[in-house]
Short mmCIF file of C-alpha atoms and ligand atoms in Angstrom, two decimals:
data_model
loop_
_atom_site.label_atom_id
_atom_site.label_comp_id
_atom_site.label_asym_id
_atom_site.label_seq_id
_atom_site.Cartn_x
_atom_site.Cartn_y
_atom_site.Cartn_z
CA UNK A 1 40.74 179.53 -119.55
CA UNK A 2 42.49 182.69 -118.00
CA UNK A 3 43.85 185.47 -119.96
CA UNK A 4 46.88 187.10 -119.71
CA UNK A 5 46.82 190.68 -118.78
CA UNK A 6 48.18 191.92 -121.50
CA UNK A 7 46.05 190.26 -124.09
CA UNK A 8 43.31 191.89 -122.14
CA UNK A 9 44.61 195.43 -121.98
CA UNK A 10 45.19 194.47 -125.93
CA UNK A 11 41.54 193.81 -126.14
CA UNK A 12 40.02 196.68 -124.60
CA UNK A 13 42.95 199.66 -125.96
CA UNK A 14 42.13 198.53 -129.60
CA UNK A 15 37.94 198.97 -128.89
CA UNK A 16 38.78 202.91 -127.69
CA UNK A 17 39.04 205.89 -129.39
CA UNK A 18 40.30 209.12 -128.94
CA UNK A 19 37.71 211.50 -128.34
CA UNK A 20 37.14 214.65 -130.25
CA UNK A 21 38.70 217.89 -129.84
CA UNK A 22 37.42 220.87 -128.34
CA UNK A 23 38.50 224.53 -127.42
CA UNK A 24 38.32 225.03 -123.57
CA UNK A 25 39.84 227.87 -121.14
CA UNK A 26 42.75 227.76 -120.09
CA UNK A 27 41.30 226.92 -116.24
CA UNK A 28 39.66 224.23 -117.85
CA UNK A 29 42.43 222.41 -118.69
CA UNK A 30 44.57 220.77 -116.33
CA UNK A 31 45.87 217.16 -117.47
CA UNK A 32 44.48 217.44 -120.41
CA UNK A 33 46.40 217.01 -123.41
CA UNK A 34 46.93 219.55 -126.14
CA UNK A 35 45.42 218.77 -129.71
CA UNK A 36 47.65 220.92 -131.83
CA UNK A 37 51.00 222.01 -131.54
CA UNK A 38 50.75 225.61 -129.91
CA UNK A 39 52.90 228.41 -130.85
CA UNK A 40 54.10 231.61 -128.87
CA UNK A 41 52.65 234.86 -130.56
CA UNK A 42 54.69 236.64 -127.66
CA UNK A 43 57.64 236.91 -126.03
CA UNK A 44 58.49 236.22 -122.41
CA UNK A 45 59.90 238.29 -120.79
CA UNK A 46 57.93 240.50 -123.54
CA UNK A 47 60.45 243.49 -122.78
CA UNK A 48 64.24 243.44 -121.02
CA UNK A 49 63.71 244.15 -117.15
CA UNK A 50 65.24 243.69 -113.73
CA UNK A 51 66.08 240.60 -111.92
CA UNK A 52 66.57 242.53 -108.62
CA UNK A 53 66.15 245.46 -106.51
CA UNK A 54 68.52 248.19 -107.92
CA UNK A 55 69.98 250.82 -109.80
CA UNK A 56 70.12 250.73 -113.41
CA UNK A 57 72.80 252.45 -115.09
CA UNK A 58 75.36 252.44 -117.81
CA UNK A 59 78.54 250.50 -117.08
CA UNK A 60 80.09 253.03 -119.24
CA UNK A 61 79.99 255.41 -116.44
CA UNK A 62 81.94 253.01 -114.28
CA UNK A 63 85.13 252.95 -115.79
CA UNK A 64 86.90 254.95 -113.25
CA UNK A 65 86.36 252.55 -110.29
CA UNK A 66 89.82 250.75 -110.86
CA UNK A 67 91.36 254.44 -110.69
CA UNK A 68 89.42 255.78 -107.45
CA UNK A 69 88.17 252.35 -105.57
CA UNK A 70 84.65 253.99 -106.12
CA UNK A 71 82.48 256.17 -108.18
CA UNK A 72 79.09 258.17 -107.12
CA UNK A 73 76.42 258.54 -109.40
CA UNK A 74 73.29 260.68 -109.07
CA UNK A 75 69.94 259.33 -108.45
CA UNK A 76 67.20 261.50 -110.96
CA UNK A 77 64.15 259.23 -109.48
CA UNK A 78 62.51 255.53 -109.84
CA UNK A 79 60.82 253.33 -111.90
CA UNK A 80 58.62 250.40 -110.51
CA UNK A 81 57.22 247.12 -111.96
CA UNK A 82 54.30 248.01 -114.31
CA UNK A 83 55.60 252.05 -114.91
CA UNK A 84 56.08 252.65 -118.71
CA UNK A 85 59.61 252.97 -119.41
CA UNK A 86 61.92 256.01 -118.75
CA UNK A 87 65.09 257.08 -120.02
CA UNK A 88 68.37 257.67 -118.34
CA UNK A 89 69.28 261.28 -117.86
CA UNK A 90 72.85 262.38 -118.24
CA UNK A 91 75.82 260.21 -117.87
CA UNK A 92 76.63 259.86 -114.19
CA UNK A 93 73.23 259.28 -113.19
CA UNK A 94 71.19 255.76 -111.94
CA UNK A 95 67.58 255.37 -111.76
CA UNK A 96 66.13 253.18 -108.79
CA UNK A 97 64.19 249.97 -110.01
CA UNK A 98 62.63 247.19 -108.46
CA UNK A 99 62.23 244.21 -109.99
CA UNK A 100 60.08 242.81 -113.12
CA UNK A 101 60.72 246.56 -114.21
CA UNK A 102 61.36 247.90 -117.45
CA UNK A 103 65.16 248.78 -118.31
CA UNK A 104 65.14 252.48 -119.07
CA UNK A 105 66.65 253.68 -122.59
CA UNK A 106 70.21 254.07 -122.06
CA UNK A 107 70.58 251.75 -118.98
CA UNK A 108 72.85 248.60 -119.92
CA UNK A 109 73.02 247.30 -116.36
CA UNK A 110 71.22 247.17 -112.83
CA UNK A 111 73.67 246.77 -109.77
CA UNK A 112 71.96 245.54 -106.40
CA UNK A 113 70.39 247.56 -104.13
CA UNK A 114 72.59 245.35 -101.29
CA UNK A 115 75.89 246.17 -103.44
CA UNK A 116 75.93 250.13 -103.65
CA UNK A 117 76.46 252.68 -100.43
CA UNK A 118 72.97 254.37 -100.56
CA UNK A 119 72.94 258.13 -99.97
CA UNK A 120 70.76 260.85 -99.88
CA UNK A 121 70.79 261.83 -103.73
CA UNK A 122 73.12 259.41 -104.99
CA UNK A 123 75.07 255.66 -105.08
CA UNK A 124 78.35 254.71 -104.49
CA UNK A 125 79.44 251.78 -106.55
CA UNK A 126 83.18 250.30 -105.61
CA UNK A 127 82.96 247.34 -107.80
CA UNK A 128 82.95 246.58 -111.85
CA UNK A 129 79.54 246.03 -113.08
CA UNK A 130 79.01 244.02 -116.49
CA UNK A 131 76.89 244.85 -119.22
CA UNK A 132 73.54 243.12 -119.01
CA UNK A 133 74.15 241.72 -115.50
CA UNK A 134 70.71 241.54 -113.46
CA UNK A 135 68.86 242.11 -116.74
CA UNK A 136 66.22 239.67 -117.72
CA UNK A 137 66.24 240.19 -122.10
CA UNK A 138 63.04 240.13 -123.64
CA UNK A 139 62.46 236.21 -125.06
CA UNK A 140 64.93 235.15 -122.83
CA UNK A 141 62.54 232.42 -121.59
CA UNK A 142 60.18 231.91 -124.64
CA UNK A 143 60.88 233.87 -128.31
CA UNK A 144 57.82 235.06 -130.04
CA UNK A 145 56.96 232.60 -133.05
CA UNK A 146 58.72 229.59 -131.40
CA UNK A 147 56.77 226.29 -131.02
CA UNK A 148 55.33 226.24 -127.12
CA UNK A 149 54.26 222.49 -126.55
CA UNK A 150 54.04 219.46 -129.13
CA UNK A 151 50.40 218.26 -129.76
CA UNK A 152 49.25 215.88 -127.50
CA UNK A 153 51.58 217.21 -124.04
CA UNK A 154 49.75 216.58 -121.10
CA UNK A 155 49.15 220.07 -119.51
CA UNK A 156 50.47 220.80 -115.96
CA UNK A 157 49.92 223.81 -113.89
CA UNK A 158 53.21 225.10 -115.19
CA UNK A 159 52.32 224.79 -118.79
CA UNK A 160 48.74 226.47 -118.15
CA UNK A 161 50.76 229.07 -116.01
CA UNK A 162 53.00 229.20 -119.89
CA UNK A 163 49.52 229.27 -121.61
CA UNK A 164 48.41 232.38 -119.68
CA UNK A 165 51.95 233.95 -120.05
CA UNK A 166 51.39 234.12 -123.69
CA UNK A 167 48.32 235.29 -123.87
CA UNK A 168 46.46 232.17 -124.67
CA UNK A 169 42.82 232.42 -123.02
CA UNK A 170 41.54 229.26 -124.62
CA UNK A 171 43.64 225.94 -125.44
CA UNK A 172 42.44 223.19 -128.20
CA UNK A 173 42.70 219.92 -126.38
CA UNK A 174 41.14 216.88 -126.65
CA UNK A 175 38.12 217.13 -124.33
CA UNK A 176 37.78 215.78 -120.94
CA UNK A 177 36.09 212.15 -120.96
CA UNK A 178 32.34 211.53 -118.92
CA UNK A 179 32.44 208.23 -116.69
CA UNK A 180 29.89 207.38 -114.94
CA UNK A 181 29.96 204.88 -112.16
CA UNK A 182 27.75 202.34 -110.90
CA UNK A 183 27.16 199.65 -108.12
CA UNK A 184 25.61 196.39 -108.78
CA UNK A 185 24.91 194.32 -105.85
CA UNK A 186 21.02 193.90 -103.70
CA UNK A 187 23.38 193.62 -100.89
CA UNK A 188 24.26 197.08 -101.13
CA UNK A 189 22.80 200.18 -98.96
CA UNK A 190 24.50 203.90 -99.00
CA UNK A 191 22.87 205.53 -96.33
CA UNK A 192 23.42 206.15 -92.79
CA UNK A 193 20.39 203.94 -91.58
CA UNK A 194 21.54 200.51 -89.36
CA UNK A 195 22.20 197.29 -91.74
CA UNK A 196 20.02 195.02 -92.29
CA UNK A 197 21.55 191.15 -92.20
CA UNK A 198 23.13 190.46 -95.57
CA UNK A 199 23.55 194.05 -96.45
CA UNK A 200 26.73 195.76 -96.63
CA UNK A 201 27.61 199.66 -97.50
CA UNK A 202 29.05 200.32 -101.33
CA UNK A 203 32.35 201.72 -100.86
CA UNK A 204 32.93 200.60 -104.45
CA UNK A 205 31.15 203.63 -106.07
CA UNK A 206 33.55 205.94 -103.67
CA UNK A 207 36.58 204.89 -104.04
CA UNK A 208 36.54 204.64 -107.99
CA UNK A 209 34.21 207.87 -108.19
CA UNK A 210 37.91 209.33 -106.32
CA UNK A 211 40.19 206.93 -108.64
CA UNK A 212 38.17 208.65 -111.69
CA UNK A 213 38.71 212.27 -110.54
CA UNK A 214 42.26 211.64 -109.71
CA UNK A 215 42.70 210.41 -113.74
CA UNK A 216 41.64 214.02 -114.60
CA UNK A 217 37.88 212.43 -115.86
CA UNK A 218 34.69 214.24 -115.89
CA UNK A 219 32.68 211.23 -113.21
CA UNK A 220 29.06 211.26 -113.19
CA UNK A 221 27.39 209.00 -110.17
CA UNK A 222 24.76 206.53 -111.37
CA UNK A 223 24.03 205.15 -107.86
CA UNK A 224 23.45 201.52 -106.79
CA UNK A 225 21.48 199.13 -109.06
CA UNK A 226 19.94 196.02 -107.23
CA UNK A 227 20.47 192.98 -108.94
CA UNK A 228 17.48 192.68 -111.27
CA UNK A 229 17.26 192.63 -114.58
CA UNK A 230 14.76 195.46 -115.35
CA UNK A 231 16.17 197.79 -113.16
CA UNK A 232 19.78 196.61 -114.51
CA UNK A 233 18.55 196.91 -118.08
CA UNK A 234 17.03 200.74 -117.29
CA UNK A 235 20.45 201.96 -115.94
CA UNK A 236 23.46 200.57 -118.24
CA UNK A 237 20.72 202.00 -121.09
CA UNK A 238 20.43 205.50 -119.40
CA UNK A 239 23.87 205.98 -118.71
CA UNK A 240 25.10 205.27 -121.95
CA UNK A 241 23.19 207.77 -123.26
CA UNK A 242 25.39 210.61 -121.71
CA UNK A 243 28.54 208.94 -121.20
CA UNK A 244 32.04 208.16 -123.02
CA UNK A 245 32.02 205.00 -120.51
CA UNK A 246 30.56 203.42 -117.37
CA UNK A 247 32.75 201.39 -115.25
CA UNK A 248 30.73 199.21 -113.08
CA UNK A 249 31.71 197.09 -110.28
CA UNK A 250 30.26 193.73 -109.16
CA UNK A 251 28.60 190.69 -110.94
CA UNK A 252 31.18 189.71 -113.25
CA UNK A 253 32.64 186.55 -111.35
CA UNK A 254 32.35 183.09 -112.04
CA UNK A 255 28.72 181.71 -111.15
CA UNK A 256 27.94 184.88 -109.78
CA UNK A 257 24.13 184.43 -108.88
CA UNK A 258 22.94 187.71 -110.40
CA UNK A 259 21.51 189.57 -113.58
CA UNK A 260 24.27 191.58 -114.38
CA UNK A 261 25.74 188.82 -117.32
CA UNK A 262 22.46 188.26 -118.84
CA UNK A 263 21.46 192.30 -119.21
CA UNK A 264 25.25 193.53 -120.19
CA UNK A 265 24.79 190.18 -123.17
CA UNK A 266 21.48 191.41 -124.15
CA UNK A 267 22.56 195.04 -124.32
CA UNK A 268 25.80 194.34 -126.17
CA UNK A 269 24.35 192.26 -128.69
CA UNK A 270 26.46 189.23 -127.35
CA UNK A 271 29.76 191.41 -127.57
CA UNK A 272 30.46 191.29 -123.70
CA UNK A 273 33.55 189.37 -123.48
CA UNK A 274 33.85 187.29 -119.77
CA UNK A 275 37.54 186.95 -118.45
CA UNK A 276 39.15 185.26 -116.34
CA UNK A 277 42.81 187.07 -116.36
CA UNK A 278 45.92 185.45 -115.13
CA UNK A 279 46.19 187.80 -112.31
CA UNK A 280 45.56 188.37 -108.88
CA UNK A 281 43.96 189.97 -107.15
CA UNK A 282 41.19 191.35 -109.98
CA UNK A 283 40.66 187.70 -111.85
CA UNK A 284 37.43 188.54 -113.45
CA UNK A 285 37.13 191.08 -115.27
CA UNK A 286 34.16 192.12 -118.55
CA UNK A 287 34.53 194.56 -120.94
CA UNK A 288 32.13 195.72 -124.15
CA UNK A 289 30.30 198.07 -126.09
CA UNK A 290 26.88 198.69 -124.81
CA UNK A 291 25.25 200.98 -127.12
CA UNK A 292 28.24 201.99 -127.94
CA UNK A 293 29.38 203.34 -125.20
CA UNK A 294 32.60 201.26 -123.37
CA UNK A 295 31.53 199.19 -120.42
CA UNK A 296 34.13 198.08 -117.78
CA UNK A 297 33.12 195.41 -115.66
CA UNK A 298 35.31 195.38 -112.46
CA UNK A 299 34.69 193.18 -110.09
CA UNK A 300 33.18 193.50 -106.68
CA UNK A 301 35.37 192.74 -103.81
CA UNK A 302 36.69 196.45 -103.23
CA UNK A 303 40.86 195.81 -103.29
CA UNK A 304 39.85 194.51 -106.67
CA UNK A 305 38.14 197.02 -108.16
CA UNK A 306 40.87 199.26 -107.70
CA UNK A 307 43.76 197.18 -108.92
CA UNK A 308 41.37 196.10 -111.89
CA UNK A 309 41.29 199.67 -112.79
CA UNK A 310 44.93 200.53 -112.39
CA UNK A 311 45.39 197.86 -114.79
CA UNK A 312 42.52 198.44 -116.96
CA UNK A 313 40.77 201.59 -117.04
CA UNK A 314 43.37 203.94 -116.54
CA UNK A 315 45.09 203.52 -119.68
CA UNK A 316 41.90 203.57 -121.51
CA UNK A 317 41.29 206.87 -120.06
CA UNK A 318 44.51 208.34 -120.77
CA UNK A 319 44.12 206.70 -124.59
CA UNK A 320 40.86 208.60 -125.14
CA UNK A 321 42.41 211.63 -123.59
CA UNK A 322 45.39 211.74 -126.26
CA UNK A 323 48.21 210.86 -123.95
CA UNK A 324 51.03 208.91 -125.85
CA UNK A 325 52.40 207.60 -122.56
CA UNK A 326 49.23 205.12 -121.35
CA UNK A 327 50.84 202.96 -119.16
CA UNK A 328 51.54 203.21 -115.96
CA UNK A 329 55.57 203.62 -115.76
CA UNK A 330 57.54 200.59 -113.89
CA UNK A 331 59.72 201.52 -111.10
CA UNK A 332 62.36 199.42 -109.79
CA UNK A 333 62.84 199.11 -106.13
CA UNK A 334 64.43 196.93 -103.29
CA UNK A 335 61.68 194.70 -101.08
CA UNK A 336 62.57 195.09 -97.88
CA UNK A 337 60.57 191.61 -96.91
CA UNK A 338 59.99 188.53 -98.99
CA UNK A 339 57.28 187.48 -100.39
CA UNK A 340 56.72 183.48 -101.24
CA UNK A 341 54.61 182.24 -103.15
CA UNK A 342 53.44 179.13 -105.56
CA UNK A 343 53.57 179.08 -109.40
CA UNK A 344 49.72 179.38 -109.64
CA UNK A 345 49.55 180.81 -113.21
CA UNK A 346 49.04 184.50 -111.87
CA UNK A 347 50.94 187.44 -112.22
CA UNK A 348 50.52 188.91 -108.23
CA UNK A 349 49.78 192.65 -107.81
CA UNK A 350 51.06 193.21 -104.29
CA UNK A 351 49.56 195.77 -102.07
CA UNK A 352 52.82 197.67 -100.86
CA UNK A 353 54.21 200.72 -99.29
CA UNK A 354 56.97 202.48 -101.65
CA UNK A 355 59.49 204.68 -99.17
CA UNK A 356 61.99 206.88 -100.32
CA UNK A 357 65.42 206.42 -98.48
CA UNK A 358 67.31 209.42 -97.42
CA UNK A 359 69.95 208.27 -99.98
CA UNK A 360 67.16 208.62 -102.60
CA UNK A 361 66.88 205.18 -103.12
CA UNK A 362 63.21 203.32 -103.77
CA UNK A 363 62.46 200.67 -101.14
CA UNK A 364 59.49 198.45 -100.80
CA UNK A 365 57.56 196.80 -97.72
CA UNK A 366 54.41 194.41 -98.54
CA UNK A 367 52.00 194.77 -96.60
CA UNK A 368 50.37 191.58 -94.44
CA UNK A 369 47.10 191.40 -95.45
CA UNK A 370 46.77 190.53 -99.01
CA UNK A 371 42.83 189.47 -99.14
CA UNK A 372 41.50 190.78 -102.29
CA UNK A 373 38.60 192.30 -99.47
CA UNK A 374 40.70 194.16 -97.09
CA UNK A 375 40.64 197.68 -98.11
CA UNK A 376 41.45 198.99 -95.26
CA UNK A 377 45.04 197.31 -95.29
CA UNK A 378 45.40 198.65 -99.14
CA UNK A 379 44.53 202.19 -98.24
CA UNK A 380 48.08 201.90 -96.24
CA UNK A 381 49.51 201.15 -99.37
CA UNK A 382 50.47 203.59 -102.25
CA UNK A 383 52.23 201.06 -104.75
CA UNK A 384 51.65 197.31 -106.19
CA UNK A 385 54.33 195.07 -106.32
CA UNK A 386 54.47 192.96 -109.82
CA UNK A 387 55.26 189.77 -108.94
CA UNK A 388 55.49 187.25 -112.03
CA UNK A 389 54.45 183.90 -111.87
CA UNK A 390 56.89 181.64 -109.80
CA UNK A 391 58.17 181.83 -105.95
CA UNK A 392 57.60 185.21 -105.06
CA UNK A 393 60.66 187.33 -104.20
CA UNK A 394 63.16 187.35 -101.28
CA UNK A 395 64.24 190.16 -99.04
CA UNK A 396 66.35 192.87 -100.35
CA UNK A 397 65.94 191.51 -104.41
CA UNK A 398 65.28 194.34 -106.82
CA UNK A 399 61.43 194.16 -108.17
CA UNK A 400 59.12 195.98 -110.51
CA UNK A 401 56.43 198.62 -108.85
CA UNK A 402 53.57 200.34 -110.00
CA UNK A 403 53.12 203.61 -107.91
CA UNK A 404 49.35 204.00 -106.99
CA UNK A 405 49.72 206.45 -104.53
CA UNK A 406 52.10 209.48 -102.81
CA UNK A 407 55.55 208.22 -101.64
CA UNK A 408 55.25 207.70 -98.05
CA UNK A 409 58.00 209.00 -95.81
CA UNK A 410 60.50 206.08 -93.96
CA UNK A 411 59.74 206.81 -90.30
CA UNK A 412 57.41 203.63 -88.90
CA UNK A 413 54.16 204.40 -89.54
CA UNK A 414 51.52 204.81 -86.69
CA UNK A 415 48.19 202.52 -87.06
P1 AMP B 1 30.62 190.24 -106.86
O1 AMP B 1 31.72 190.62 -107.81
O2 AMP B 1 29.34 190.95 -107.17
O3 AMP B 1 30.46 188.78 -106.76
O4 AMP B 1 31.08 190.76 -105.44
C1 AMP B 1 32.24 190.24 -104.80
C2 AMP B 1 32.29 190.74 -103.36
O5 AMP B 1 32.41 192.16 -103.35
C3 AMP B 1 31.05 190.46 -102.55
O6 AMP B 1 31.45 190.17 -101.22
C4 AMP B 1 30.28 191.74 -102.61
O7 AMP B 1 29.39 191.91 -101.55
C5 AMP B 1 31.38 192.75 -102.58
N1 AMP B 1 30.96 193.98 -103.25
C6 AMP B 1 30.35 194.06 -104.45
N2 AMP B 1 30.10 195.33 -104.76
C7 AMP B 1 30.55 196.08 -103.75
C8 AMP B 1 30.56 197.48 -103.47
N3 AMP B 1 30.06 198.35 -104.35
N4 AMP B 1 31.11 197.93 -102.32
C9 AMP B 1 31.62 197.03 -101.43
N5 AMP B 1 31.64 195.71 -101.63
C10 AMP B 1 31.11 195.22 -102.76
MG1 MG B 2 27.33 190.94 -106.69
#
């Protein structure tokens, strides 16, 4: 009996937890999410300064331009970014400032560098300058005591660039989750020696070791296990020791002739639930506790793996994280090929290339080889095509994409 996706996803979201919250620095913390709301105990800008290159001055001493076409004011020195502030001297007199400076007392204006007549001692100004024009105010940006970021925003480099504005050093969050990964297969070799007949190389462990780091986890390699049960048994037990999860790839089809079944039953205490999910590629599919630590099962063939863990463990991961978002959003774009197909019961996940048109519009090309073990035609592609069960699309109809991957541009690819 197959599954539908969605009861799966169901199945494994409710068995994971959030983890718990720690205090890291600020470094540290890139797409994680916050665990408290965080509040500004400063101000940015913390003090008015200068958006430009200028002169500050009062626009008070400007009010005979309409009368003479011009006015010249003396220059009594400068002030630079980082100085402590000055004061203006008499009226009739500018200081020179460059920008991210401090406004001196009495100044209620800077005029551009580019917009005065610059003489020896002094400026000439021929237009009307408004008070506060090129000033940046203090809390013009962010005011001291107002709420930063809700708990639980997923920090970007901007909001850690925010963080560090303010004077935060460290940020509560909720901490960064450990997966390890692991190959199951006595086909498999990872070295550089000459294959045997029968062997092939794990490309598994790389490409979701690279998935992992890309969903902002902490990934700890746990190598290739052959297909025995002792050696099985010793690995799953050592890794979940250290880990918040192990994702595992391999061993989890139907009449597979391996150990991996019997050890992940044992170890769960019979809690490993076997599926078969309405999908394709990525039909079979295991998930449990072993001791107590979440155990994804992907399967083996490579192209797979990776859509098994778009659709399974990523959200997982973002739900331990904290994120309130944890699926993947659905874009909408036009296929610019068709793509038949049979009412089989599946939903199809189609390997694809999303372009963006100069017009800004999202088109879509499926790609030829759809074989769930041709990698190397998926790592042309950077977007899945959700086709629901029925006949498939037609050229230029509207469909439903996940985006795996960075846009690719619309000139013909080489290769
Ligand atoms: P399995 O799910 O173990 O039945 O494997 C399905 C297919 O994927 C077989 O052709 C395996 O040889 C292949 N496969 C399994 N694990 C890996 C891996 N880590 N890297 C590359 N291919 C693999
Ligand atoms: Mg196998």
């Amino acid at each position: 009996m197959t599954i539908p996706l969605a009861e799966a996803q169901t199945y494994v979201l409710d068995r994971i937890s959030r983890l718990d919250t720690v205090t890291l620095c600020v470094d540290d913390c890139l797409g994680l999410c916050t665990s408290a709301p965080l509040q500004a105990e400063e101000s940015i800008p913390p003090f008015d300064n200068t958006a430009v290159d200028g002169f500050a001055l009062r626009t008070s001493d400007l009010a005979g331009i309409t009368r003479h076409g011009s006015i010249r004011l003396g220059v009594e020195g400068s002030i630079a970014a980082g100085d402590p502030p000055l004061d203006l001297a008499e009226p009739g007199t500018v200081l020179r400032i460059m920008t991210g400076a401090v406004i001196p007392g009495g100044a209620d204006a800077v005029v551009k560098v580019e917009d005065v007549l610059v003489e020896a001692e002094s400026i000439v100004v021929s237009r009307p300058i408004a008070p506060g024009e090129n000033i940046r105010q203090a809390g013009s940006d962010i005011i001291r005591g107002s709420q930063l970021f809700p708990t639980r925003t997923v920090l970007t480099p901007a909001h850690l660039g925010v963080l560090a504005s303010v004077g935060y050093s460290r940020v509560p969050v909720f901490r960064r989750a450990r997966y390890g990964v692991i190959s199951t297969g006595s086909e498999l070799v990872d070295d550089a020696r000459q294959l045997r007949p029968g062997e092939i190389r794990d490309s598994n462990r790389h490409s979701l070791k690279a998935v992992l780091a890309d969903a902002d986890v902490q990934v700890v390699d746990l190598g290739i296990v052959a297909d025995e049960e002792g050696a099985l048994t010793e690995a799953f037990l050592a890794a979940a020791g250290e880990l918040d999860a192990i994702v595992s790839s391999g061993g989890v089809s139907v009449g597979d002739f391996d150990y991996t079944k019997r050890v992940l039953d044992h170890l769960s205490g019979g809690e490993m639930r076997w599926m078969q999910l309405a999908v394709r590629p990525a039909k079979p599919f295991a998930f449990g506790m072993v001791a107590g630590v979440p155990f994804f099962g992907l399967p083996g063939n490579p192209v797979s793996a990776l859509v098994s863990f778009e659709l399974l463990v990523r959200p997982a991961i973002r739900k331990m994280q904290g994120w309130r978002e944890i699926f993947t959003p659905e874009l909408s774009a036009v296929a610019l090929d068709s793509y038949p197909r049979r009412r089989d019961g599946n939903i199809h996940f189609i390997r694809s290339q999303l372009q963006v048109r100069e017009s800004g519009d999202l088109v879509v090309q499926p790609l030829a080889k759809q074989r769930p073990h041709m990698l190397h035609e998926m790592s042309r592609s950077n977007a899945l095509i959700i086709s629901p069960d029925g006949d498939g699309f037609g050229k230029g109809d509207r469909v439903k994409v996940l985006q795996t991957g960075p846009f690719v541009s619309t000139k013909p690819r080489q290769g």
